[in-house]
Coordinates of C-alpha atoms in Angstrom, one line a residue:
X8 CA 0.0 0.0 0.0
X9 CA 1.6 3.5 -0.9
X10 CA 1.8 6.1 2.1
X11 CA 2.1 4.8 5.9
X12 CA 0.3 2.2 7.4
X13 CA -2.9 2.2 8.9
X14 CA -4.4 0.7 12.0
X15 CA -7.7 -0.5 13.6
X16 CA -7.4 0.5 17.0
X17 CA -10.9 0.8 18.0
X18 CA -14.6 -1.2 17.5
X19 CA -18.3 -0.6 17.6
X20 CA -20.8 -2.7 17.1
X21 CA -24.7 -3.3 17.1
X22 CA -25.9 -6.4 15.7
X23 CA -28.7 -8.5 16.1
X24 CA -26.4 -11.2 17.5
X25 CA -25.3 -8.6 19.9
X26 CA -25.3 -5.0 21.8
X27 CA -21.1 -4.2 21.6
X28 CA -18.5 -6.0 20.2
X29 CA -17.8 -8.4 22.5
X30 CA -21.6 -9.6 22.6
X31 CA -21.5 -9.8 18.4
X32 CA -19.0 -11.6 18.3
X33 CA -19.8 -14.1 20.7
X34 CA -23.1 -14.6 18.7
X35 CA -21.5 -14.9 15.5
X36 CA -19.1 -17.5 16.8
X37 CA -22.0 -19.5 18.2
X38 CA -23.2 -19.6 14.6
X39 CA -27.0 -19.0 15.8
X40 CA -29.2 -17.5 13.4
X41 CA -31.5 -14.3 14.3
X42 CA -34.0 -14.2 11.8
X43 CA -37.1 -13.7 12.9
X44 CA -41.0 -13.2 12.5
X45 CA -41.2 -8.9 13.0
X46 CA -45.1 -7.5 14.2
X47 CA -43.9 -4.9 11.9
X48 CA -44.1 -6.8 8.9
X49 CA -47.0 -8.6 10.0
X50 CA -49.6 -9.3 6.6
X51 CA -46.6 -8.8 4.3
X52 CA -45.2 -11.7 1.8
X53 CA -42.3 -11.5 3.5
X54 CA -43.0 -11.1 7.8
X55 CA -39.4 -11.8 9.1
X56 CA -36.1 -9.8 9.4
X57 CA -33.1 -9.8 11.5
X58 CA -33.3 -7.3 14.1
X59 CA -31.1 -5.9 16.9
X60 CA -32.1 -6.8 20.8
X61 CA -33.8 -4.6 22.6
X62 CA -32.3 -1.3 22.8
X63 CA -33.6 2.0 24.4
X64 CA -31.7 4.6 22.5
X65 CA -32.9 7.4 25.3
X66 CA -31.2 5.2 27.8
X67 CA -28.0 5.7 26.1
X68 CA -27.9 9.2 24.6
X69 CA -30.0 10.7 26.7
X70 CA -34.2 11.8 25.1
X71 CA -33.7 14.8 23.8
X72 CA -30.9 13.3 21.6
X73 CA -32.6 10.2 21.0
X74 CA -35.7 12.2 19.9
X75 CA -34.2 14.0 17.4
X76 CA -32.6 11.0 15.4
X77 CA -33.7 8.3 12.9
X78 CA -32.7 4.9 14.4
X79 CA -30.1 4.8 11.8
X80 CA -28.3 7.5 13.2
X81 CA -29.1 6.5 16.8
X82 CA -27.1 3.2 16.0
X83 CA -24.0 5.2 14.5
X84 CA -23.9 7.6 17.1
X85 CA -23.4 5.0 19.9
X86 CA -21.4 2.4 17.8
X87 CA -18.9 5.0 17.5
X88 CA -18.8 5.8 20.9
X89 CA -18.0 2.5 22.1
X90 CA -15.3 2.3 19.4
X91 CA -13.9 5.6 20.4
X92 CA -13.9 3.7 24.3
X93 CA -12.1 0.8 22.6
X94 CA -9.4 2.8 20.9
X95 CA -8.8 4.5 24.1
X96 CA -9.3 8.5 22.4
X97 CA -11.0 11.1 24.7
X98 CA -12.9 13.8 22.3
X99 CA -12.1 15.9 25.0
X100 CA -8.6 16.2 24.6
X101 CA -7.9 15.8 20.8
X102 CA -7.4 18.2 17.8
X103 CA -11.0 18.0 16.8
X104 CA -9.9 19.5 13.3
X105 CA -8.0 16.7 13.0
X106 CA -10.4 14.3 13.2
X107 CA -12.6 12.7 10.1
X108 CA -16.2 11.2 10.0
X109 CA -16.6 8.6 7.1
X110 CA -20.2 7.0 7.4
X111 CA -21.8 4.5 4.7
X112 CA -26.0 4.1 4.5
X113 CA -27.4 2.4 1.7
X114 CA -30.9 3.4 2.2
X115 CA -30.9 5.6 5.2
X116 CA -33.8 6.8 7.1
X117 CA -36.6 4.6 5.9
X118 CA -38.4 4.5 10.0
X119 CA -38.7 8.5 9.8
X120 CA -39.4 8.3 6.3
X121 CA -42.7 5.8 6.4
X122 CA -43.8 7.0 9.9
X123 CA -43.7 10.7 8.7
X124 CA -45.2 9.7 5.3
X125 CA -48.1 8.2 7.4
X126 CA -49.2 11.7 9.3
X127 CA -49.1 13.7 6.8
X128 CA -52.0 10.9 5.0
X129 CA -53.4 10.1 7.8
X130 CA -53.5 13.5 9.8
X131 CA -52.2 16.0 7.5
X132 CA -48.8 18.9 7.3
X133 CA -49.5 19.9 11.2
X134 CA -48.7 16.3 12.3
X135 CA -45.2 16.2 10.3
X136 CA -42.1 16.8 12.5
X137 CA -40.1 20.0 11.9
X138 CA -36.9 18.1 12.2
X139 CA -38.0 15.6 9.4
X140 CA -35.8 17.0 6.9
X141 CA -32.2 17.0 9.7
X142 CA -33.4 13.7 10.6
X143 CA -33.5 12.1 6.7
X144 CA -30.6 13.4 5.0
X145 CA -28.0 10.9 3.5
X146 CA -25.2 13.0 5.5
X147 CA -26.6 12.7 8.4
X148 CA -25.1 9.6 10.1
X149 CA -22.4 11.5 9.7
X150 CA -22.8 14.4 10.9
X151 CA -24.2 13.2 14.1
X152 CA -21.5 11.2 14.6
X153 CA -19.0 14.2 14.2
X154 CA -21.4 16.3 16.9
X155 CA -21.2 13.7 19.3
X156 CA -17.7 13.4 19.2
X157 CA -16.3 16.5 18.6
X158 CA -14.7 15.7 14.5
X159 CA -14.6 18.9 13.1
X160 CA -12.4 17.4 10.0
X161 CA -14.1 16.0 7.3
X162 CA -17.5 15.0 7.5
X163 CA -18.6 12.4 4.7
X164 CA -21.3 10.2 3.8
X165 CA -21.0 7.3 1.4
X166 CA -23.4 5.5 -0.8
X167 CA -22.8 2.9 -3.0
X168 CA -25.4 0.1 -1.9
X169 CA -24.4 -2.6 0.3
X170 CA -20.9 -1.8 -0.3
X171 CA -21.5 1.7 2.0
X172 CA -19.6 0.8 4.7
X173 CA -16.6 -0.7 3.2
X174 CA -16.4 2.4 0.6
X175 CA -16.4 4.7 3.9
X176 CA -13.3 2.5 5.3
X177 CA -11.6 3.0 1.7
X178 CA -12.3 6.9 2.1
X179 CA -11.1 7.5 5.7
X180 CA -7.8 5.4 4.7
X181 CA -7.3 8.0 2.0
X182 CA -7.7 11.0 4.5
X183 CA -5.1 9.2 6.5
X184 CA -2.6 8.2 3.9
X185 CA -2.8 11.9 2.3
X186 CA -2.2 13.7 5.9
X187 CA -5.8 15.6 5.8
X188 CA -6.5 13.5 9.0
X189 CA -4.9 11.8 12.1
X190 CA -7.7 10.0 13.4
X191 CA -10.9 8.6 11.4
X192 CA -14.2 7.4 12.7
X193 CA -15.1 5.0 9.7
X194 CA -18.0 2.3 9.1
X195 CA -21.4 2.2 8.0
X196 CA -25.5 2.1 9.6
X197 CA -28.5 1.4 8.2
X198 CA -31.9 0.5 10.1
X199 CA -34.4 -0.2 7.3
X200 CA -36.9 -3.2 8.8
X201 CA -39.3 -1.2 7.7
X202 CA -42.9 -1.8 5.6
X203 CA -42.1 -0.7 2.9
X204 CA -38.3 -1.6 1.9
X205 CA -39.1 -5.0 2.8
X206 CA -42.0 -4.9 0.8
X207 CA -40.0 -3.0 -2.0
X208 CA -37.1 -6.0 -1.9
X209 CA -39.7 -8.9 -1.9
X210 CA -40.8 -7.2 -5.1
X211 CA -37.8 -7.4 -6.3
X212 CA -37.6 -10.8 -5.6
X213 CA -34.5 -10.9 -3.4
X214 CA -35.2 -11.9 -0.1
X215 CA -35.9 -15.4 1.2
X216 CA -40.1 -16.1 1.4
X217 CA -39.8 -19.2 4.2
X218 CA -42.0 -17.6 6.4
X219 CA -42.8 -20.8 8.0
X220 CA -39.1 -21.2 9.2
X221 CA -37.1 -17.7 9.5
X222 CA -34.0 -19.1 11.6
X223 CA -33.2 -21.2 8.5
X224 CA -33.8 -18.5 5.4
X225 CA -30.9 -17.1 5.3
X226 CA -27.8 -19.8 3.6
X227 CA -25.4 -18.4 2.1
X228 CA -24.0 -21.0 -0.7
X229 CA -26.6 -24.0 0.3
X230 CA -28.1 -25.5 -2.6
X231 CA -31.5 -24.4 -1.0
X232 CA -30.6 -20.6 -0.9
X233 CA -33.8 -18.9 -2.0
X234 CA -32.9 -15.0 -1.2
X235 CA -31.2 -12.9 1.5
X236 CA -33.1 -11.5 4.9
X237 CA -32.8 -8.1 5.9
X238 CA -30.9 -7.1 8.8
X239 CA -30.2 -4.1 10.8
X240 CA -26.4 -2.9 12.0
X241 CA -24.2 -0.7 12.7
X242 CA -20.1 -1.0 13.2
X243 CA -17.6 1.9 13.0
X244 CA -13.7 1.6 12.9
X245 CA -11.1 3.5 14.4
X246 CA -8.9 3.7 12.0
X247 CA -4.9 5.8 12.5
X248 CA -1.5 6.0 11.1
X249 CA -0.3 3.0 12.7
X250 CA 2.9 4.6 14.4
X251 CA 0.5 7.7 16.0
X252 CA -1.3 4.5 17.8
X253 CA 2.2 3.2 18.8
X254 CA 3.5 6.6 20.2
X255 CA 0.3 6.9 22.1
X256 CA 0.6 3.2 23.4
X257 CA -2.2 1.8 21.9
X258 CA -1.8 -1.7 20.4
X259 CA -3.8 -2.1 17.3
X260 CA -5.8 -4.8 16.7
X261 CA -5.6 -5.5 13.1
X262 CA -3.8 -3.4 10.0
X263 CA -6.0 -2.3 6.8
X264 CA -3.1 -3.8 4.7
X265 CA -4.5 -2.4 1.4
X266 CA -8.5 -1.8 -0.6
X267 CA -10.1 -2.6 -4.0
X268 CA -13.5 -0.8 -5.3
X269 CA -14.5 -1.1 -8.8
X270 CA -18.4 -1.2 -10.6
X271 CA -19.4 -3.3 -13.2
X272 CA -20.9 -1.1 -15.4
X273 CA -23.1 -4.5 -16.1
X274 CA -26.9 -4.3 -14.6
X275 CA -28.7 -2.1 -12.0
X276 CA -29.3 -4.9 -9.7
X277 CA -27.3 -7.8 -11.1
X278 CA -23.6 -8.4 -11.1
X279 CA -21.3 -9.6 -13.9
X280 CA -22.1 -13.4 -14.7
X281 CA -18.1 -13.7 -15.1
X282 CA -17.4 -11.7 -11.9
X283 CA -15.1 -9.2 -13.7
X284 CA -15.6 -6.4 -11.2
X285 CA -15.2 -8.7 -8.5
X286 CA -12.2 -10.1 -9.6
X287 CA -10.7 -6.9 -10.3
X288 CA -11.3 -5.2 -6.8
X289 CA -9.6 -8.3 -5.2
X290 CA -6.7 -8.2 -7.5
X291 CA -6.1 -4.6 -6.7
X292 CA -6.7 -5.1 -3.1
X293 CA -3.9 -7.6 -3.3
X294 CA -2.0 -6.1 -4.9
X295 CA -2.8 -2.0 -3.0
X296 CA -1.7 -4.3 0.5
X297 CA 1.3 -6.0 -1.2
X298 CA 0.4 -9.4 -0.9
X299 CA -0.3 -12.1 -3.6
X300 CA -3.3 -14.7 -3.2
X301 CA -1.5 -17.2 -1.5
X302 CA -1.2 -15.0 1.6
X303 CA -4.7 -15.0 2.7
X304 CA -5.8 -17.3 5.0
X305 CA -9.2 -16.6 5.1
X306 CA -11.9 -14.7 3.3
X307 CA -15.2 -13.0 4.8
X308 CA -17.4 -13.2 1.9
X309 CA -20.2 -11.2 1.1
X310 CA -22.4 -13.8 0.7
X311 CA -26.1 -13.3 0.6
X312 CA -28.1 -16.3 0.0
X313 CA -29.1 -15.4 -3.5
X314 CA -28.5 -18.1 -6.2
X315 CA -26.8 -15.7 -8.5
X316 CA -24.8 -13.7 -6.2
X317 CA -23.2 -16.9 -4.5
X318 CA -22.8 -18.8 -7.3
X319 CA -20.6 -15.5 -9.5
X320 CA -18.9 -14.7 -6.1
X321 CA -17.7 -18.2 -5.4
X322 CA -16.1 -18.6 -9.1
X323 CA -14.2 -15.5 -9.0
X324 CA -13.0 -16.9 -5.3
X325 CA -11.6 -19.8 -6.4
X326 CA -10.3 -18.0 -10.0
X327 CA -8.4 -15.4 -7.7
X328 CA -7.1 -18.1 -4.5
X329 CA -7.0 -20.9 -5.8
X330 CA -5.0 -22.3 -2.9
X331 CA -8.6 -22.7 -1.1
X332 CA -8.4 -20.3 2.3
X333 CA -11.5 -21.0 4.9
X334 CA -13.9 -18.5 4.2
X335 CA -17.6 -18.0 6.0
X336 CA -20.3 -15.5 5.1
X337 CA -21.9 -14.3 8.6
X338 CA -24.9 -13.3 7.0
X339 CA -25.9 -16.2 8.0
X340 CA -26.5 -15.5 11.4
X341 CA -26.4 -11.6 10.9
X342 CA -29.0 -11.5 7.8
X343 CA -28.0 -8.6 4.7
X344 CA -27.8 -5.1 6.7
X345 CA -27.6 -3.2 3.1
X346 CA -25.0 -0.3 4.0
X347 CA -23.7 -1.1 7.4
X348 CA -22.7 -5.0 6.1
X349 CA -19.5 -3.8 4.7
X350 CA -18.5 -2.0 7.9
X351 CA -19.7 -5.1 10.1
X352 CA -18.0 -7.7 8.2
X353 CA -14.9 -5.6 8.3
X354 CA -15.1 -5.8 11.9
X355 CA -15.7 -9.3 12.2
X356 CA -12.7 -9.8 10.0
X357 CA -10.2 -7.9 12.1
X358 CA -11.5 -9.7 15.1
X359 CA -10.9 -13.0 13.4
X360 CA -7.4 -12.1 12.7
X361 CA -6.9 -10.4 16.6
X362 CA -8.4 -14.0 18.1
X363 CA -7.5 -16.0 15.5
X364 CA -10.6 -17.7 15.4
X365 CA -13.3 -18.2 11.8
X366 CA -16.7 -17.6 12.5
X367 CA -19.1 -20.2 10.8
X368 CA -21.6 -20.0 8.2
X369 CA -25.1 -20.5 9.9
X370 CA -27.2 -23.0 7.8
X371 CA -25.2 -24.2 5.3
X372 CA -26.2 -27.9 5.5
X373 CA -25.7 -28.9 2.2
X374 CA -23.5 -27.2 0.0
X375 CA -24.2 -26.2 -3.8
X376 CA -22.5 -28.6 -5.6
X377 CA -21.7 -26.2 -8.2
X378 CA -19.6 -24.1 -5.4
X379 CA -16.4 -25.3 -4.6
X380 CA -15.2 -23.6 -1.6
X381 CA -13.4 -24.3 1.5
X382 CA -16.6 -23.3 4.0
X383 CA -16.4 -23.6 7.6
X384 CA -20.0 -24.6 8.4
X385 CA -21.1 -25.9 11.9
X386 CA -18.8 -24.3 14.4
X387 CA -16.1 -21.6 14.6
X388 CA -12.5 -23.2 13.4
X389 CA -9.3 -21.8 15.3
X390 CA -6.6 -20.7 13.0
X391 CA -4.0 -18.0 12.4
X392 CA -4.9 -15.8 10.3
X393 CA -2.2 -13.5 8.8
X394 CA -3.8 -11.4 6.2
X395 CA -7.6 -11.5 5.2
X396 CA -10.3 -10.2 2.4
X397 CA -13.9 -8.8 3.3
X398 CA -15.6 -8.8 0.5
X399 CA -18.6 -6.1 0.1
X400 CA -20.5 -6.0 -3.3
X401 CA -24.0 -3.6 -4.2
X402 CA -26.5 -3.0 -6.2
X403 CA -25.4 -1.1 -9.0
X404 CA -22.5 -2.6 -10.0
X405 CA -20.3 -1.4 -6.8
X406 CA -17.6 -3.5 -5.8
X407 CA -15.4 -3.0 -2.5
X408 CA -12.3 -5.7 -1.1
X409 CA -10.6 -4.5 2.0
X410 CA -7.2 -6.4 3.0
X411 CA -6.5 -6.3 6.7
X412 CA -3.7 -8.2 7.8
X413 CA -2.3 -8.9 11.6
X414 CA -0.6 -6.1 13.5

């Protein structure tokens, strides 16, 4: 990678395996998946999501605050501050100017959107909040983020579908390497169980329909993969110049060794048949970290549970490491959070390396026969893990490989 090295020196994480890092992980590790039937969905085709546990948002950053946000920037906002605890920075005593916000969302604000939309039908312009417009902006994850923690460097939101969160990472490692920033609060959010995205993606004919059996709906590369299930999420990375974190004391816990983003230019919705984008992304995220294939050990992949999807991601796997490293998809237990996924699987991926430990994929009891991968299925697998891919892909063509490799 040209320009210094950069570190991971702090998490944050809300999943629906888990409130903070530590419980995530723990849930992804057990390999137990959270899909379930949502009252909010309740008469739709699709009635099931992965949500987060209970989580009063008041209790945390106080009502006014909590008031005044969309749940999607509710989850960035305390993500970050537990990953600004883990990286062991006080907002209170930094160079706030020095300090960058890099957020991804792929949908944003879809709770304020559809409750909002509903009292203005159903009880006209008096009953619409005048902080509707603050509260649904694309930026403001970001923003919110910065004004909670002081950043007063640059403030950026980033969209390119599912791949959000890892195109944020690429971003703040850019501000780093090219001395605009010291310290970058990085990763993605997005909170979109709502009516009518779900309804909007089952018309699209991407989710998974068992209704009957939510735990088991989302597989990423079983032969029975029918669709993905939505998720909620939201992770943020610390990420510095890895010798500021050593002359502050601060061990990191993984290095972004190098990144990869390309588009396809193919379909709206659907990815190259051949994988070319993919390919290319993890070619120049090789090559961006200075590593060849043979280095990596493991791969988190993006992995759905869509037939197509799998099936083009898997080929260009085993085109580009043929060697066969483990590699897991954690959507499995996780379900597809959209914009936040890259960020969380990022996460999960440094942790892997730190702990040395693969997460498995949740329901993959039978393997397509036409993917031919070295899956850990069942339980987590214990292995050094020197350098790793996390693999983010979106609608629209966008394609994102991030490189971390061991501190």
């Amino acid at each position: 990678m040209n320009g210094p090295a950069i570190a991971v020196t702090g998490l944050g994480m809300l999943t629906p395996a888990g409130i903070g890092v530590e419980a995530a992980w723990e849930g992804v590790l057990d390999g137990k998946p959270t899909a379930a039937t949502s009252t909010r969905l309740a008469g739709l085709p699709v009635d099931f999501c992965c949500s987060l546990p209970p989580l009063d948002a008041a209790d945390v950053l106080g009502r006014r605050t909590a008031h005044r946000l969309d749940r999607s920037s509710q989850l960035a906002v305390i993500a970050a501050k537990e990953a600004l605890r883990d990286a062991g920075l006080e907002p209170d005593t930094w160079d706030g100017a020095r300090v960058g916000v890099v957020i991804g969302c792929g949908v944003g604000a879809s709770h304020t959107w559809e409750t909002q939309g509903r009292r203005l039908q159903e009880f006209g312009p008096r009953r619409v909040s005048p902080l509707l417009l603050p509260m649904i902006g694309p930026s403001t994850p970001a923003g919110e983020v910065a004004l909670a923690c002081g950043a007063q460097g640059p403030s950026l939101a980033t969209g390119t579908a599912c791949a959000s969160g890892a195109t944020a990472i690429v971003i703040a490692r850019d501000l780093l390497t090219s001395g605009q920033c010291d310290v970058v609060i990085a990763g993605g959010t997005e909170a979109c169980n709502t009516p009518l995205i779900v309804t909007g993606l089952a018309q699209l004919g991407a989710l998974s329909v068992r209704c009957d059996d939510p735990a088991s709906a989302s597989r990423p590369f079983d032969q029975a993969r029918d669709g993905f299930v939505l998720g909620e999420a939201a992770a943020i990375l610390i990420l510095e110049r890895a010798k500021d974190a050593v002359t502050r004391g601060h061990r990191p816990r993984a290095l972004l060794a190098g990144c990869g983003s390309t588009t396809d230019a193919y379909h709206p919705t659907t990815p190259h048949p051949e994988g070319r984008g993919i390919k290319q992304a993890m070619l120049t995220a090789l090559t961006d970290a200075g590593l060849t294939g043979s280095d990596i050990g493991y791969v988190n992949a993006h992995g759905t549970s869509t037939r197509l999807n799998d099936a083009v991601e898997a080929h260009t796997l085993r085109a580009v490491l043929p060697h066969g490293p483990k590699v897991t998809s954690t959507k499995g237990v996780l379900g597809h959070s959209l914009g936040a996924t890259g960020a969380v699987e990022a996460a999960l991926t440094v942790l892997s390396i730190q702990h040395s430990l693969i997460p498995p994929t949740a329901n993959l009891t039978t393997p397509d026969p036409d993917i031919d991968l070295n899956l850990v299925t069942k339980t987590a697998v214990r292995q050094h893990v020197a350098a790793a891919l996390s693999n983010s892909f979106g609608f629209g063509g966008h394609n994102v490989v991030l490189a971390f490799r061991a501190s």
